Coordinates of C-alpha atoms and ligand atoms in Angstrom, one line a residue:
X1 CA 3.6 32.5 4.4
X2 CA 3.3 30.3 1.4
X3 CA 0.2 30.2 -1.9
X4 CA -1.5 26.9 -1.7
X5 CA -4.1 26.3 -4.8
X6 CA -6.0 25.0 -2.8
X7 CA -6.2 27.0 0.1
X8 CA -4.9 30.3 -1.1
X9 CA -2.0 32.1 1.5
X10 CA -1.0 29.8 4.2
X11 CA 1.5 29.1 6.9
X12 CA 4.0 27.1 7.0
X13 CA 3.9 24.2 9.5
X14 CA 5.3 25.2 13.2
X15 CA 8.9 25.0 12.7
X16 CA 9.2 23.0 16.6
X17 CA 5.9 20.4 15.9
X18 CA 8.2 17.1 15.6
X19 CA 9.4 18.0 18.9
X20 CA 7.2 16.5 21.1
X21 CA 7.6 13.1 19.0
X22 CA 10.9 11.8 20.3
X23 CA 13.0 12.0 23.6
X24 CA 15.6 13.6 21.1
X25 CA 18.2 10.8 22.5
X26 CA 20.2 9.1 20.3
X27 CA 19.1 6.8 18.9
X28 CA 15.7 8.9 19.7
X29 CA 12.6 6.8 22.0
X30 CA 9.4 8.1 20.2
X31 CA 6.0 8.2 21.7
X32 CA 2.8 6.7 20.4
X33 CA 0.0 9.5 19.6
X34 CA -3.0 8.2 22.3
X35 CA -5.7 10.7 19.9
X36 CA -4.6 13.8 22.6
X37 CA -1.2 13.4 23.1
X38 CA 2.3 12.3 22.4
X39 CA 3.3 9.8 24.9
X40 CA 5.4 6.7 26.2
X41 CA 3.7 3.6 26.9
X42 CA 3.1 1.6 30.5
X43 CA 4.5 -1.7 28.9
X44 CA 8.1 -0.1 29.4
X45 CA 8.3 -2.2 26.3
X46 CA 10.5 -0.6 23.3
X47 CA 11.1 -2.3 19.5
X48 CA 14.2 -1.0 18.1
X49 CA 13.7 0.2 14.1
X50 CA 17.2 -1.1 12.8
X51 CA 17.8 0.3 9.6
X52 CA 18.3 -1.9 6.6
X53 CA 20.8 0.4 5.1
X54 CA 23.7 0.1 7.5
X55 CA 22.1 -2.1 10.8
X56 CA 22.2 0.9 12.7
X57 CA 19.5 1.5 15.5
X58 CA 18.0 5.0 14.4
X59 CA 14.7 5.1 17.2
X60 CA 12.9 3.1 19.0
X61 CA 9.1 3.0 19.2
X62 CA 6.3 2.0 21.9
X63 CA 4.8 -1.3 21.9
X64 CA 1.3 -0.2 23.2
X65 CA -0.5 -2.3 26.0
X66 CA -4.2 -3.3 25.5
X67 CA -5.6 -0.7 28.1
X68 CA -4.0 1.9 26.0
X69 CA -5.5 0.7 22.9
X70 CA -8.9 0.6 24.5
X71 CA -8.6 4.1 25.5
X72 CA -7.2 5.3 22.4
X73 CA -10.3 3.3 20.3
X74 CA -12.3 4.5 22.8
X75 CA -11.3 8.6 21.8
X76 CA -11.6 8.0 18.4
X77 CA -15.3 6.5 18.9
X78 CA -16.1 9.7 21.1
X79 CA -14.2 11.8 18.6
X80 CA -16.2 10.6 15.3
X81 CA -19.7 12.0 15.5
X82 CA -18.4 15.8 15.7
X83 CA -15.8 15.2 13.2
X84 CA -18.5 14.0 10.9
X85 CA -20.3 16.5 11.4
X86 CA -17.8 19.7 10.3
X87 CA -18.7 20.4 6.7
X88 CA -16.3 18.4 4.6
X89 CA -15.2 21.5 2.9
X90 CA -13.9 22.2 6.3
X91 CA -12.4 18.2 6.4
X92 CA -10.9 19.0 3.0
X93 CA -8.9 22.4 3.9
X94 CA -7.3 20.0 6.5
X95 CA -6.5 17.5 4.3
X96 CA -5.1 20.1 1.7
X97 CA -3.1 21.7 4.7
X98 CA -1.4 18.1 5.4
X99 CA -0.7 17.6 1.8
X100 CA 1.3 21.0 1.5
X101 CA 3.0 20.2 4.5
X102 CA 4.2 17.0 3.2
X103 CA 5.3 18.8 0.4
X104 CA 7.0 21.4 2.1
X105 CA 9.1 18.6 4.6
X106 CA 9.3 16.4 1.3
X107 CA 13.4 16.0 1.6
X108 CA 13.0 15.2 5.1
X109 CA 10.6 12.7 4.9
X110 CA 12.5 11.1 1.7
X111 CA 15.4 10.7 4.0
X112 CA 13.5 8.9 7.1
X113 CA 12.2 6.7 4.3
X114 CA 15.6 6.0 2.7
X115 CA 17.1 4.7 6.1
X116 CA 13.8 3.2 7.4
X117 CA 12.9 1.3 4.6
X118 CA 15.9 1.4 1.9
X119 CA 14.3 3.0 -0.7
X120 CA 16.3 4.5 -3.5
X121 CA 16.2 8.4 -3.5
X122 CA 13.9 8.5 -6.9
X123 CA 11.5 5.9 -5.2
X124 CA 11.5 7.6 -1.8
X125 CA 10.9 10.9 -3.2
X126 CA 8.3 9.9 -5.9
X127 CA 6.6 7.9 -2.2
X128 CA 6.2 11.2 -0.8
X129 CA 5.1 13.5 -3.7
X130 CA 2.7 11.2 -4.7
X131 CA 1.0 10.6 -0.7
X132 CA 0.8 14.8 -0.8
X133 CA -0.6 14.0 -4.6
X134 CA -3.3 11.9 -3.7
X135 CA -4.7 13.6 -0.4
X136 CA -5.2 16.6 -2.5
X137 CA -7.2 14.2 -4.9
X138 CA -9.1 12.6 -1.9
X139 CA -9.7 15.4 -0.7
X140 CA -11.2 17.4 -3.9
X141 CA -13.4 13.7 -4.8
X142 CA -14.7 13.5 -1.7
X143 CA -16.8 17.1 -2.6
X144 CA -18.3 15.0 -5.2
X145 CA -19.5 12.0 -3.7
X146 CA -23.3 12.2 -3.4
X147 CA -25.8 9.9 -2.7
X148 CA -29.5 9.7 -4.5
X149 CA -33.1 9.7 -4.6
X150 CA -34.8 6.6 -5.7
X151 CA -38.4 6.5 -7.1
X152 CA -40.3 3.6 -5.6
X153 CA -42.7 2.8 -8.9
X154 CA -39.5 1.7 -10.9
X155 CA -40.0 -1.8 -9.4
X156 CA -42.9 -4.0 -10.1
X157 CA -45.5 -4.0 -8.0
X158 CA -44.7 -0.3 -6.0
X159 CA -46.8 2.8 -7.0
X160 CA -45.2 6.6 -6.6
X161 CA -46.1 6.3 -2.9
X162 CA -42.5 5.6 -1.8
X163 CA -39.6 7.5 -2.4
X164 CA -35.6 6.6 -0.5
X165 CA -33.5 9.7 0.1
X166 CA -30.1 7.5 0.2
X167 CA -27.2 9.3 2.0
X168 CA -23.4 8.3 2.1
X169 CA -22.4 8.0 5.7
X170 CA -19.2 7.5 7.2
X171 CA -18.2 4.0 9.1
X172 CA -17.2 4.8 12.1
X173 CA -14.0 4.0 13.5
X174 CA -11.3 2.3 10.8
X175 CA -9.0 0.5 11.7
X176 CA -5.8 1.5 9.1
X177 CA -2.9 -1.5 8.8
X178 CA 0.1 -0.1 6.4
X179 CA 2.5 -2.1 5.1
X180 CA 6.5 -1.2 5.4
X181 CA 6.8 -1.4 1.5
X182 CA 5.2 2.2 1.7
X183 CA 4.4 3.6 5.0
X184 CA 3.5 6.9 4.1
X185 CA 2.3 6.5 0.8
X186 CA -0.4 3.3 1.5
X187 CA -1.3 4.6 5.1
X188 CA -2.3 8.2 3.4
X189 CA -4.5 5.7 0.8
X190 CA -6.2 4.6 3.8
X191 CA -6.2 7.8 6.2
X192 CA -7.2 10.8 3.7
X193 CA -10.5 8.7 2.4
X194 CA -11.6 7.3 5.7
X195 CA -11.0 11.0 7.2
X196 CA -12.7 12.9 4.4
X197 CA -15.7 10.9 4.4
X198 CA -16.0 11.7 8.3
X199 CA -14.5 8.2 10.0
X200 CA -12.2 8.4 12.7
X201 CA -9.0 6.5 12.3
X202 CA -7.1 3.4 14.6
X203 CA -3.8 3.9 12.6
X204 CA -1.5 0.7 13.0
X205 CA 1.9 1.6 11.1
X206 CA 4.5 -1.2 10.0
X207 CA 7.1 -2.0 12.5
X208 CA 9.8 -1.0 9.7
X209 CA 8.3 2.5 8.7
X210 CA 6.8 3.5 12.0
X211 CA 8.8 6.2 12.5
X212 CA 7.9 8.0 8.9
X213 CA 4.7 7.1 9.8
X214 CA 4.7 9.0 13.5
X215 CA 5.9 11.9 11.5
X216 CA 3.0 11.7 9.3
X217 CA 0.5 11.5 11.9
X218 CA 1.7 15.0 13.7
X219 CA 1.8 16.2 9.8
X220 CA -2.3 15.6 10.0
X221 CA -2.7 16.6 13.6
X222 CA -0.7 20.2 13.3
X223 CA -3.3 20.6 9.7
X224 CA -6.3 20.4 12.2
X225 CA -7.4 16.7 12.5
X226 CA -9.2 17.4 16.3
X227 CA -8.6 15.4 19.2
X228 CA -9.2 11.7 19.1
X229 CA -10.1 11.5 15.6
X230 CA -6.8 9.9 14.3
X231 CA -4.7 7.6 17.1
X232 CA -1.4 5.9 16.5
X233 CA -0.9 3.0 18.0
X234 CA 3.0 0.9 17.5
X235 CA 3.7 -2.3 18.2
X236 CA 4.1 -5.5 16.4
X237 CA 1.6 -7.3 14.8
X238 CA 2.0 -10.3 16.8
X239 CA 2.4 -8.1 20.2
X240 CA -1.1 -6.1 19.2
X241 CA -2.9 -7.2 15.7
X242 CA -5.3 -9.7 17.5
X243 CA -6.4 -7.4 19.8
X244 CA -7.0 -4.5 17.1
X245 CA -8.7 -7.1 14.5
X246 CA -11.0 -8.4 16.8
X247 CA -11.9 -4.8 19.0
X248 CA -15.2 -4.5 19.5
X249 CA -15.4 -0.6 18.4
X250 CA -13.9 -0.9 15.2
X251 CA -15.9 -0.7 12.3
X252 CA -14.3 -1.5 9.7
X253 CA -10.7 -2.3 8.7
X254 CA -8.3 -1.5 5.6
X255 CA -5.2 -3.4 5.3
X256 CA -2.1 -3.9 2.9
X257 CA 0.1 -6.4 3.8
X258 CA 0.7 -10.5 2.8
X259 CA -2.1 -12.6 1.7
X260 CA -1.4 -14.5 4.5
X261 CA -1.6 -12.4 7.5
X262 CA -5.0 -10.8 5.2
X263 CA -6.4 -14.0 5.2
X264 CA -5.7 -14.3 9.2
X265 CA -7.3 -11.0 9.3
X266 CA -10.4 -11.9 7.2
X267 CA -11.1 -14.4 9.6
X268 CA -11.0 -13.2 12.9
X269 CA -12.7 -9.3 11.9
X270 CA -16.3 -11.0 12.2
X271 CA -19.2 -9.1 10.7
X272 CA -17.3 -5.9 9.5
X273 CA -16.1 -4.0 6.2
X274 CA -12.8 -5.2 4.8
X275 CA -10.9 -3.7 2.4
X276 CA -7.2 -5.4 1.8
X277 CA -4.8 -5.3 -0.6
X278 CA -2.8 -8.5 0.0
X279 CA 0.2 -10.2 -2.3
X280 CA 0.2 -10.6 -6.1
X281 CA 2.8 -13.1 -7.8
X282 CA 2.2 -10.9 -10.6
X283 CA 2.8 -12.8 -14.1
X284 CA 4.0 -11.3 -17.7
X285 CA 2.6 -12.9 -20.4
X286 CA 5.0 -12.0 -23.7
X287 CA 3.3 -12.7 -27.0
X288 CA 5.9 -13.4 -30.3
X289 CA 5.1 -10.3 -31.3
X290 CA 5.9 -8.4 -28.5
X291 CA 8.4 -5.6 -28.9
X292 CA 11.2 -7.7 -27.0
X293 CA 13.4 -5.0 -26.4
X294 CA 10.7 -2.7 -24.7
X295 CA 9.4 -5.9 -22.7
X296 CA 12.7 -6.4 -21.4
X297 CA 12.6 -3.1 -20.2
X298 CA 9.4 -3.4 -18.5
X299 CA 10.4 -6.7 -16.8
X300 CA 13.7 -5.5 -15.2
X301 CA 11.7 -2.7 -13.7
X302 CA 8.7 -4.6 -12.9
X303 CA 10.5 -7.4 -11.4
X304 CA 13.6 -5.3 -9.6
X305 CA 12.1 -1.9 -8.5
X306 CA 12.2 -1.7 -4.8
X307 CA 14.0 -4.9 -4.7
X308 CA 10.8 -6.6 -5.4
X309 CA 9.3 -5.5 -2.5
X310 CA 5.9 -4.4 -4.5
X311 CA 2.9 -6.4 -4.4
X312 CA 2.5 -5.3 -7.8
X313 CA 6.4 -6.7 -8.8
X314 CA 6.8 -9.2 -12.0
X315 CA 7.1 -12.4 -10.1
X316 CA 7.1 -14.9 -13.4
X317 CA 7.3 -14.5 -17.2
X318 CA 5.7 -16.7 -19.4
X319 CA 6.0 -17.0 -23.6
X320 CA 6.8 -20.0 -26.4
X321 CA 10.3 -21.5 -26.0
X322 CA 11.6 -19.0 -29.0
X323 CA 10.0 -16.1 -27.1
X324 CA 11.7 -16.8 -23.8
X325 CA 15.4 -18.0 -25.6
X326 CA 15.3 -14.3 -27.3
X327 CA 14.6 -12.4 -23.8
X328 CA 16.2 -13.8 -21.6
X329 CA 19.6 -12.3 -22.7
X330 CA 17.7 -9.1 -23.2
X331 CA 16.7 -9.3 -19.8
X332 CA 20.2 -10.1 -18.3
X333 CA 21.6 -7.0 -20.8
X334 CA 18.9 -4.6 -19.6
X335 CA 19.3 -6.0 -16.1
X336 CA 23.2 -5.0 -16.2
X337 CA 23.2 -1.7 -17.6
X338 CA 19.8 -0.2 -15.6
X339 CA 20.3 -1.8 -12.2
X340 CA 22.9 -0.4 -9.8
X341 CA 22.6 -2.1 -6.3
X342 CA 24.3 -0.5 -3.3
X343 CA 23.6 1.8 -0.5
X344 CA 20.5 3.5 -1.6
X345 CA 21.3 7.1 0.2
X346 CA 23.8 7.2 -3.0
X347 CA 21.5 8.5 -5.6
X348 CA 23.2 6.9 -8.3
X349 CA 21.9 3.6 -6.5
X350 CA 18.8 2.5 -7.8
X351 CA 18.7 -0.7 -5.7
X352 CA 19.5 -1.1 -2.0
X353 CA 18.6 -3.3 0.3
X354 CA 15.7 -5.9 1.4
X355 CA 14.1 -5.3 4.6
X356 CA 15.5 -7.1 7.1
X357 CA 18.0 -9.6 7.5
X358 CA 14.7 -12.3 8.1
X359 CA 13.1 -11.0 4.3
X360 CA 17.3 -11.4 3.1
X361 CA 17.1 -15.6 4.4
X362 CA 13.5 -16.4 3.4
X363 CA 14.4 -15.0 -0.3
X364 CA 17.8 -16.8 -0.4
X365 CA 16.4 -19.7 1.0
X366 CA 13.5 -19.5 -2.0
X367 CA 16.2 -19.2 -4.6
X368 CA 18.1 -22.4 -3.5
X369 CA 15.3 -24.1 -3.7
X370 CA 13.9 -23.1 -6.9
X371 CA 17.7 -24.3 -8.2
X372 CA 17.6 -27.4 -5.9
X373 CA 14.3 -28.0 -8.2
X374 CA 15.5 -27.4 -11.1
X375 CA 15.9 -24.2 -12.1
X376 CA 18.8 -22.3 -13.4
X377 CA 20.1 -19.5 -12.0
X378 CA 20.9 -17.5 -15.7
X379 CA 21.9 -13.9 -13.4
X380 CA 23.0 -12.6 -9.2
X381 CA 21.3 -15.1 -6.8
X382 CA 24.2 -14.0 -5.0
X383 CA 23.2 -11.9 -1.4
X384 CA 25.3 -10.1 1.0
X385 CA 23.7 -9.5 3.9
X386 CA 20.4 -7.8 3.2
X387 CA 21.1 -6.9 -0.3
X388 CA 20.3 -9.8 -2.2
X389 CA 21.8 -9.6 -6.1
X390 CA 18.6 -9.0 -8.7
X391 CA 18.3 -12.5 -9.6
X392 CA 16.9 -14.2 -13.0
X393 CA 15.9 -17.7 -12.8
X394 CA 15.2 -20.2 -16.0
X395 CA 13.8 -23.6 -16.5
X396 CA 11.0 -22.8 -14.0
X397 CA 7.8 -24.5 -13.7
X398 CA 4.4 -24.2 -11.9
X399 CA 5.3 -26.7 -9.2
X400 CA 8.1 -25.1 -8.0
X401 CA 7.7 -23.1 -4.4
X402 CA 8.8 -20.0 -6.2
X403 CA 6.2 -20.0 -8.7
X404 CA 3.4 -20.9 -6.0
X405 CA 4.4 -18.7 -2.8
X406 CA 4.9 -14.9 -3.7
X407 CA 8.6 -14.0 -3.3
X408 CA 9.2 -10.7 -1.8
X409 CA 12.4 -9.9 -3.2
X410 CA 14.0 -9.4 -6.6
X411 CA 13.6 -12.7 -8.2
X412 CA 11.9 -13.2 -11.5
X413 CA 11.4 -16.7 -13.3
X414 CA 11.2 -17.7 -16.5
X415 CA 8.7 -20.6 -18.3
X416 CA 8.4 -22.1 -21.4
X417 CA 4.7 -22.7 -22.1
X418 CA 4.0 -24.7 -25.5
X419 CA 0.0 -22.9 -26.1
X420 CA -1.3 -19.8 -25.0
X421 CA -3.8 -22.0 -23.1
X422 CA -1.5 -23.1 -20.8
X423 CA -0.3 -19.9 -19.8
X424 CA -3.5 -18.9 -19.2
X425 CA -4.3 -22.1 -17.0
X426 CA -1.1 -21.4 -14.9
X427 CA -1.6 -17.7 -14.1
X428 CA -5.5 -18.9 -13.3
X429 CA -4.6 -22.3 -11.2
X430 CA -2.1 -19.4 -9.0
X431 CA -4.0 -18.5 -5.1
X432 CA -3.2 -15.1 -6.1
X433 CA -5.0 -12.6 -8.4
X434 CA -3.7 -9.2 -8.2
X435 CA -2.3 -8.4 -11.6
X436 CA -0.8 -9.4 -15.1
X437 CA 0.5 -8.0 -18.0
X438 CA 0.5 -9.3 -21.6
X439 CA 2.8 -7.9 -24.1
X440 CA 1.7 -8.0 -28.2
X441 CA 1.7 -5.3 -30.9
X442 CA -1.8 -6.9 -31.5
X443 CA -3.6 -5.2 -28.5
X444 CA -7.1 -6.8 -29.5
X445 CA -5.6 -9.7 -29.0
X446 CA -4.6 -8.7 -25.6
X447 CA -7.7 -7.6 -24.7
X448 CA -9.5 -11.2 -25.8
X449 CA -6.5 -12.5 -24.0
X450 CA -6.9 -10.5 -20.7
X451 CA -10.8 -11.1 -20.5
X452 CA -9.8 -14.6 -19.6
X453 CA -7.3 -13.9 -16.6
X454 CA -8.5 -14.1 -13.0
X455 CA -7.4 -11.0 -12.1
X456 CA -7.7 -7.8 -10.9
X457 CA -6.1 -5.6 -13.5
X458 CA -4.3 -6.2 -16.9
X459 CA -1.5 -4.2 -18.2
X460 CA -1.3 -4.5 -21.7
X461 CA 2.4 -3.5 -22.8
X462 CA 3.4 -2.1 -19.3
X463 CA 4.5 -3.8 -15.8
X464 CA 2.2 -3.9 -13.4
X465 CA 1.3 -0.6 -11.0
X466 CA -1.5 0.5 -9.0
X467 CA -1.2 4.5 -10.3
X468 CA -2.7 6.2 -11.4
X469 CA -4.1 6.7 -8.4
X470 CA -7.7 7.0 -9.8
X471 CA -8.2 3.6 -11.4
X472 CA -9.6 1.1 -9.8
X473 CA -7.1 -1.5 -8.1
X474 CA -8.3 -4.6 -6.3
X475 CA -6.9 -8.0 -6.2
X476 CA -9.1 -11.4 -6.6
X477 CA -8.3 -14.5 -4.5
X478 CA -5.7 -14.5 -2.4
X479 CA -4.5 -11.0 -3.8
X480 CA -7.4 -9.0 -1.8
X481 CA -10.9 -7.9 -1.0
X482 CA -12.7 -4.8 -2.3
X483 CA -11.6 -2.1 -4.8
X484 CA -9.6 0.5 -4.0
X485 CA -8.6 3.6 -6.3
X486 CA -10.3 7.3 -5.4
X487 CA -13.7 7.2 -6.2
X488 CA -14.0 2.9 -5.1
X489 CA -11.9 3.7 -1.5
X490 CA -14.3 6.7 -0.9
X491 CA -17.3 4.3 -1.4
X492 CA -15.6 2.2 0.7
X493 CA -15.1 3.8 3.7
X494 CA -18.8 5.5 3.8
X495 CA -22.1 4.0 3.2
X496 CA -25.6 4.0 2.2
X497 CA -28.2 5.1 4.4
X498 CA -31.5 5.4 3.2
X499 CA -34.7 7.2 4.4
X500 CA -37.6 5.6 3.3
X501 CA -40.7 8.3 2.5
X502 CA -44.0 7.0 2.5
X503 CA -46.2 9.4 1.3
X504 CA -50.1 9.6 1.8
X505 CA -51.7 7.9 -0.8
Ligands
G3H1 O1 3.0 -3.0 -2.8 C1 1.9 -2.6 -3.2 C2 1.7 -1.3 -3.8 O2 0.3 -1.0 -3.8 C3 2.3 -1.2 -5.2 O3 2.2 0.0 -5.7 O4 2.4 -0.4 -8.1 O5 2.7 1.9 -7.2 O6 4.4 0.2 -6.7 P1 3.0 0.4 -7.0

């Protein structure tokens, strides 16, 4: 028995639960959760989750056939109306209950996440505290969310004999697509608001984090999430996207993932609610001003935590030709004495791996052409196997295919602009909009500055980053559609539904 603050004395989660999620084998075959139970799937059809670590084989997960998907939508379309209709106090002590639980199986789930992904132990860690975190937070601001009563007379031309009672409702069934960068963390984003506001969940981890993400899904089913009302369905995207995007019975879908696969997405959905968060190609715009050594700082970390592998990652840096000649060696210097590449289950690591051995060629492949181009290669753009060297790039310009295609790896370019003007034409001509950041002592400056970006969010004297968890985060063009953040993703994933009272005149 353990004290929750949010739920007083509780249990601890059943000490067998992940039983039933693996044949136990080794390397273990895990089921797929249908909405009722754990199970294998008809196709036969395994995908092996090799880890980017070491290339061993640590499970194998079920690629799901189309009949099993229609069953499994169809649970969680049965399953919806009662779940919407327990009090959400009731939804909330769930969600509470799966937030301590991740919490309390925190060191496990940073070490599934270290070999499934190749997180460093800080990063992997920080992933999970941060998922328990913000369910807690979802879970308390979905309390709050209330809808209205409108007064008919405020518009010209209506007397006081209509009134709308406007009520939040959930969606319906959501379809959830997580990305690998953070499969607990970003599928929790998407699974504790569509749950809380009463939607049943289609949850479609990433190939490369399923696993963590199976584990999360008995985390919510053990709390209490009932029959049906959250399904887990593995599989590639190519094997089973299609047929999820375009199912008849979901009702809306929330994505991470690449602006290109979001935009494939965006097309095929139809007439539904989106809500994606897609790449960034994030610039930094460093002013003469600028505290150099600080922004140097910020850079390294922008552009090389997680390998690069953040849609919120430094992708460019842009400044006057003195500005960039003094930073560049900051950079490198910084670069050296913070960033420690190697296995990340050695916590002194604070770099490991990319992905896959597929991410390892298409980034390699990117940085000989960027030098092919042009550029310089000033620091790494060395790789061995999956662990590509953090790499610094000169000479760049807005042409190149590393400036115009996001690079999901740690590579950051540099570019001499000669007027403010044409840094802010370049980070405006880019078909992505998620982020920038500006750096200046002069923060007004910044701010008449960031008003004329076409993004979603400027940082003013910090990297780029979605947290805290409660500001609003949305990307603009290629970078996304809708806002996330608590209070916008709860919004979201419910919506208005008015009653109309016409009283007797
Ligand atoms: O990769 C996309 C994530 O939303 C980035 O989140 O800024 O907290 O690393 P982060």
């Amino acid at each position: 028995m353990r004290h929750n603050q949010h739920l007083g004395t509780i249990e601890t989660m059943p000490k067998d639960s992940f039983e039933v999620l693996s044949d136990h084998k080794s390397p273990p075959t895990y089921n797929f959760f249908d909405g009722e139970k754990w199970v294998p799937s008809h196709s036969g059809k395994t995908i092996d989750i090799v880890s980017p670590v070491d290339d061993d084989v640590i499970g194998t997960v079920q690629s799901v056939t189309q009949s099993e998907i229609d069953s499994s939508i169809y649970r969680a379309k049965q399953a919806q109306k009662k779940w919407s209709s327990l009090p959400i106090t009731k939804r909330g002590q769930i969600l509470h209950l799966a937030a301590d639980w991740i919490r309390h199986h925190e060191q496990m789930l940073t070490a599934q996440l270290i070999t499934e992904i190749g997180k460093s132990v800080s990063e992997a860690k920080d992933e999970i505290l941060r998922s328990a975190d913000m369910i807690d937070y979802f879970a308390n601001a979905g309390l709050s969310l209330r809808g209205e009563e409108l007064e008919g007379d405020a518009f010209p031309g209506y007397d006081q004999s209509k009134m709308a009672i406007v009520e939040r409702c959930p969606i319906g069934v959501v379809l959830a697509i997580s990305p690998f960068n953070y499969p607990v963390n970003l599928s929790v984003s998407k699974l504790a608001p569509a749950l809380i506001m009463g939607n049943s969940v289609v949850f479609k981890p990433p190939t490369q984090g399923s696993i963590s993400c199976l584990y999360l899904t008995e985390i919510f089913r053990v709390a209490g999430v009932p029959d049906g009302t959250l399904v887990t369905l593995t599989g590639t995207g190519n094997d089973i996207g299609n047929y999820l995007v375009t199912h008849k019975d979901i009702n809306m879908i929330t994505y991470t993932g690449s602006s290109q696969v979001g935009k494939s997405i965006a097309t095929k959905a139809g007439m539904i609610p989106l809500l994606f968060e897609c790449g960034g190609n994030n610039p930094a715009l460093v002013l003469p001003d600028a505290d150099m050594v600080f922004t140097a700082g910020e850079i390294v970390k922008g552009a090389f935590s997680y390998s690069g592998q953040r849609c919120t990652a430094i992708k460019y840096v842009l400044g006057f030709p003195p500005t960039i000649d003094q930073l560049i060696p900051l950079v490198v210097e910084k670069t050296k004495s913070s960033i420690k590449m190697g296995d990340p289950r050695i916590e002194t690591n604070n770099m490991g791996p990319v992905i896959s051995e597929h991410a390892a060629d298409e980034i390699e492949k990117r940085i000989l052409v960027a030098k092919a181009e042009g550029a310089t290669i000033v620091f790494g753009g060395k790789r061995d196997g999956r662990y590509i060297e953090p790499t610094i790039l000169d000479n760049v310009n807005p042409h190149m295919e590393v400036m115009r295609i996001e690079t999901f790896g740690p590579v950051v370019s540099f570019l001499r602009v000669q007027a403010i003007d044409e840094a802010v034409k370049i980070i405006n001509d880019s078909d992505y909009g998620l982020q920038a950041c500006i750096f200046t002592k002069d923060e007004g400056a910044g701010i008449v500055l960031g008003k004329q970006l076409d993004v979603g969010t400027i940082q003013l004297n910090n990297k780029p980053q979605r947290g805290p968890d409660h500001f609003p985060f949305l990307g603009v063009k290629g970078s996304g559609v809708g806002v996330q953040g608590i209070s916008y993703t709860l919004e979201a994933m419910s919506r208005p539904k008015s009653i109309v009272l016409n009283k007797p005149q």
